[in-house]
Coordinates of N, CA, C and O in Angstrom, one line a residue:
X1 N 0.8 -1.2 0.0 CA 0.0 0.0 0.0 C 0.8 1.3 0.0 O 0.5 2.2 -0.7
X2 N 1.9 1.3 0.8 CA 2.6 2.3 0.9 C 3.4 2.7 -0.2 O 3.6 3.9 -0.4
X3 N 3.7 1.8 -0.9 CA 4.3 1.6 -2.2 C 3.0 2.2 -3.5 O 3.2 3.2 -4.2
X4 N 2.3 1.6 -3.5 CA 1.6 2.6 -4.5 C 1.0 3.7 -4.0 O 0.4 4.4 -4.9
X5 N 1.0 4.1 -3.0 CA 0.8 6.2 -2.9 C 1.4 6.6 -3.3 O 1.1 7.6 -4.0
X6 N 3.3 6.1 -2.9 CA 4.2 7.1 -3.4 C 4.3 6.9 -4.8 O 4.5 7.9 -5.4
X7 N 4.2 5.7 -5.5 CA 3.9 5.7 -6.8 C 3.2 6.8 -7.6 O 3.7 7.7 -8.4
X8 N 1.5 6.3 -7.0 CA 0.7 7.5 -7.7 C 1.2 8.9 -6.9 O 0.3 9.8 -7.1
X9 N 2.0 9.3 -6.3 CA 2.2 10.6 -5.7 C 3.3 11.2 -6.7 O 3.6 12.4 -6.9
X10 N 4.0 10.1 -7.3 CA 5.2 10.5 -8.2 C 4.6 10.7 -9.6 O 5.0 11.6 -10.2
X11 N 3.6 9.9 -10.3 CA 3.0 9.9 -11.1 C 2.4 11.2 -11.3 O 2.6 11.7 -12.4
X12 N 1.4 11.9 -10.2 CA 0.3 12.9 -10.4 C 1.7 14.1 -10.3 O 1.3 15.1 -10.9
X13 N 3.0 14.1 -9.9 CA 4.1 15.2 -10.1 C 4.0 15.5 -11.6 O 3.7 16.5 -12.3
X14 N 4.4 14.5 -11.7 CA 4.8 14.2 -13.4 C 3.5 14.7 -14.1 O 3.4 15.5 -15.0
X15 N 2.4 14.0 -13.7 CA 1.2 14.7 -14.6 C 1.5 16.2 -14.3 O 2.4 16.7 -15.1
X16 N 1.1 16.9 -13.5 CA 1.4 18.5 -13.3 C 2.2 19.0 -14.1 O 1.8 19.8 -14.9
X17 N 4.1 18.6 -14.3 CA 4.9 18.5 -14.6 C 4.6 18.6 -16.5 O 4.8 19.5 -17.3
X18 N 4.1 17.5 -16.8 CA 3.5 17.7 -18.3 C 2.6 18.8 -18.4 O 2.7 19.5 -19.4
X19 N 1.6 19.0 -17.6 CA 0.4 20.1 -18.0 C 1.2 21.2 -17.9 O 0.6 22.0 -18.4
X20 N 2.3 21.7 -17.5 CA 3.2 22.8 -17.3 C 3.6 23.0 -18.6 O 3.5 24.1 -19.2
X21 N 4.0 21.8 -19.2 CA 5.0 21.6 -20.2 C 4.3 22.0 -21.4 O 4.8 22.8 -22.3
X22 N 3.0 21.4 -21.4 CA 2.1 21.5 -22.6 C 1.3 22.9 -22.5 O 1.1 23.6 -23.4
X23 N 1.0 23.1 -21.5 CA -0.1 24.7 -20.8 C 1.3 25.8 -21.6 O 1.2 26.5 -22.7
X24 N 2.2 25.6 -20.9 CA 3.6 27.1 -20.7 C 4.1 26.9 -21.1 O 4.9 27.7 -21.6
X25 N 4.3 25.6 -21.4 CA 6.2 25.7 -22.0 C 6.8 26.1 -20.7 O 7.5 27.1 -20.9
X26 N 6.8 25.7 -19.7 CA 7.5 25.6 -18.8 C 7.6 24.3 -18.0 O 6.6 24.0 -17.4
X27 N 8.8 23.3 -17.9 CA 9.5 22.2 -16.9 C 9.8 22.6 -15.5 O 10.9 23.0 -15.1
X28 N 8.6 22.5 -14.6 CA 8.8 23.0 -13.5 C 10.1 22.1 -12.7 O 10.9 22.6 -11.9
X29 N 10.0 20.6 -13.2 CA 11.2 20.0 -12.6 C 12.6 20.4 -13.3 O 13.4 20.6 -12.4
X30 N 12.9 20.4 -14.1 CA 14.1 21.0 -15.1 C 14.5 22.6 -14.7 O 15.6 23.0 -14.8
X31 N 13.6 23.2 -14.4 CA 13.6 24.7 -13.5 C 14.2 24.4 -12.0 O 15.4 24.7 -11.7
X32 N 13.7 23.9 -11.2 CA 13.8 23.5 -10.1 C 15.4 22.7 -9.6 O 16.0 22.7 -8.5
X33 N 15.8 22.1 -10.6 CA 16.8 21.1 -10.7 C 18.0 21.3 -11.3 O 18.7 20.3 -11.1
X34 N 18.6 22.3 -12.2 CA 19.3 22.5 -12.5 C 19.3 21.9 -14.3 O 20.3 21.2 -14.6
X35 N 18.4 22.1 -15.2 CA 17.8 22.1 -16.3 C 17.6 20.6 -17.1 O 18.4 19.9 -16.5
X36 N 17.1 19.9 -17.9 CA 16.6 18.8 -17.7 C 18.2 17.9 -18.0 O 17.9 16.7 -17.8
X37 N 19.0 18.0 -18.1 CA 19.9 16.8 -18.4 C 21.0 17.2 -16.7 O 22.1 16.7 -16.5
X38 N 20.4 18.1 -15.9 CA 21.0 17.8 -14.3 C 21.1 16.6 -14.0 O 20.4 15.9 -14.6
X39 N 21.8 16.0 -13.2 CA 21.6 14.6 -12.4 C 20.5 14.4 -11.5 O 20.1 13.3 -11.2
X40 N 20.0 15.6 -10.9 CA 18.8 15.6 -10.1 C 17.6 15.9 -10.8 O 16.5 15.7 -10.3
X41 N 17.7 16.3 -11.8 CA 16.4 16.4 -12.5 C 16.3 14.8 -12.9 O 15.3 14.1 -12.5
X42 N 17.4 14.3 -13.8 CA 17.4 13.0 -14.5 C 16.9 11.7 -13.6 O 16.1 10.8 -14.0
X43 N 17.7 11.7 -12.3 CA 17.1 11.1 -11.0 C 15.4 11.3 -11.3 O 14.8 10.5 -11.9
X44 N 14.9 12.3 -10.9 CA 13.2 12.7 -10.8 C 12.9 12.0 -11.8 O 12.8 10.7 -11.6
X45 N 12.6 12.4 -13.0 CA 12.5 11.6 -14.3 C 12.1 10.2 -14.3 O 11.0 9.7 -14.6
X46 N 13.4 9.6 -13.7 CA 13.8 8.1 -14.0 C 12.3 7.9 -12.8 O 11.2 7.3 -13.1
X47 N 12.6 8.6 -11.9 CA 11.4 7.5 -10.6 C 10.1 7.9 -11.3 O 9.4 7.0 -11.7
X48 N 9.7 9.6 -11.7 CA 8.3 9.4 -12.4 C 7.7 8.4 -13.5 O 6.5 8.2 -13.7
X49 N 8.8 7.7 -14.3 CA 9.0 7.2 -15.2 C 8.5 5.6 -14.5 O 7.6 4.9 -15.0
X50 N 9.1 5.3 -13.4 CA 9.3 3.7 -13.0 C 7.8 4.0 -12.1 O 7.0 3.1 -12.0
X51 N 7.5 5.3 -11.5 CA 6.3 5.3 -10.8 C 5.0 5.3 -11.7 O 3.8 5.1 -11.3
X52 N 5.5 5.5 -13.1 CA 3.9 5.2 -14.1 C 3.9 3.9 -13.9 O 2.8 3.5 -13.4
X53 N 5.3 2.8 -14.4 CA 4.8 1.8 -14.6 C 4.1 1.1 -13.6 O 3.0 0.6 -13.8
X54 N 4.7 1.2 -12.4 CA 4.1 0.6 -11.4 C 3.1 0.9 -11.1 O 2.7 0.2 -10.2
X55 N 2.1 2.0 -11.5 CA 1.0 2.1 -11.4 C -0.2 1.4 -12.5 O -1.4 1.2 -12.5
X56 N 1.0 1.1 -13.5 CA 0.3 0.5 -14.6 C -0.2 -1.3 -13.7 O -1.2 -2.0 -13.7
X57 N 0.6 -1.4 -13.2 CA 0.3 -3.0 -12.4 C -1.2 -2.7 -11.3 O -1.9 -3.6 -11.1
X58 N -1.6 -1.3 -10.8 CA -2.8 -0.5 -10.2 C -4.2 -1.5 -11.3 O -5.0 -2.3 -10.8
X59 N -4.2 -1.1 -12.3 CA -5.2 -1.4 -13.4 C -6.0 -2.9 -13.2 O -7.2 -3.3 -13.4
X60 N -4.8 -3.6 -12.9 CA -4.6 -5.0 -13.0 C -4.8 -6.1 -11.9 O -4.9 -7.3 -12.0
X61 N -4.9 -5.0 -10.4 CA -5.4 -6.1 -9.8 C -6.6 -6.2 -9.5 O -7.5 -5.5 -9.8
X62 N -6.5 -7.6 -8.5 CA -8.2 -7.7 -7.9 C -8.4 -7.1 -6.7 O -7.5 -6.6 -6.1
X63 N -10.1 -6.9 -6.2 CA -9.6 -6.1 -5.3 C -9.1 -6.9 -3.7 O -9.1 -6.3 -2.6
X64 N -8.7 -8.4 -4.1 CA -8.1 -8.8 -2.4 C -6.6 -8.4 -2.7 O -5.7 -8.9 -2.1
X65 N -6.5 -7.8 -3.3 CA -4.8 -7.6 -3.2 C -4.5 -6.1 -2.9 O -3.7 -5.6 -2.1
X66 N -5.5 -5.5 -3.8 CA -5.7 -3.5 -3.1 C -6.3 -3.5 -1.9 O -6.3 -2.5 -1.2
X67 N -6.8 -4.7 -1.5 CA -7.4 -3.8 0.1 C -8.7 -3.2 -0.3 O -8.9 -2.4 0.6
X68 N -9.5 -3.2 -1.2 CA -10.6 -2.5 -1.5 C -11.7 -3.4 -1.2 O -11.6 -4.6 -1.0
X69 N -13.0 -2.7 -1.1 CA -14.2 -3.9 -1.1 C -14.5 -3.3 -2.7 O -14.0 -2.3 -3.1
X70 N -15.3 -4.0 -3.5 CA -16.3 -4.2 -4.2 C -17.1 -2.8 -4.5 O -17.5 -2.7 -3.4
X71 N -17.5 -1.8 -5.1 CA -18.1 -1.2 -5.0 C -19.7 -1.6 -5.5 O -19.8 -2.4 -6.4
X72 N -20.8 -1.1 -4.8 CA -22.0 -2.0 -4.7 C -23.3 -0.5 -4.7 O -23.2 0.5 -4.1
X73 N -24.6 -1.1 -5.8 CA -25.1 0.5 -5.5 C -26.2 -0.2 -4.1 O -26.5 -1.4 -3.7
X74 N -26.4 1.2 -3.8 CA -27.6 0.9 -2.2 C -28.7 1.3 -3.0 O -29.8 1.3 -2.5

């Protein structure tokens, strides 16, 4: 569980991160980090990148493995 918050929490950066990109023309992480080929920007990058995928595995389970019930109408 703890593992996919920080996931989708790295993920929804990166979404922002793109609407910046596409909205302004502005890389708020590439701003922030010393411009996009920094080692700290590149670092960010790499984890938003590995935090999509792993969210891609999100899609795919059932729900005894998310901890979820069933959603049900009343």
């Amino acid at each position: 569980m703890v593992w996919d918050k920080i996931a989708l929490t790295l993920a929804v950066i990166g979404a922002l991160n793109w609407g910046c990109i596409g909205i302004f023309g502005f890389d708020v992480v590439a701003f922030l980090c010393g411009g996009q080929m920094g080692i700290i920007s590149r670092i960010i990058y790499t984890l938003v990148g590995l935090a999509g995928i792993w969210c891609i595995t999100l899609l795919f389970r059932g729900e005894e493995r998310t901890g979820h019930s069933p959603h049900t109408a009343s």
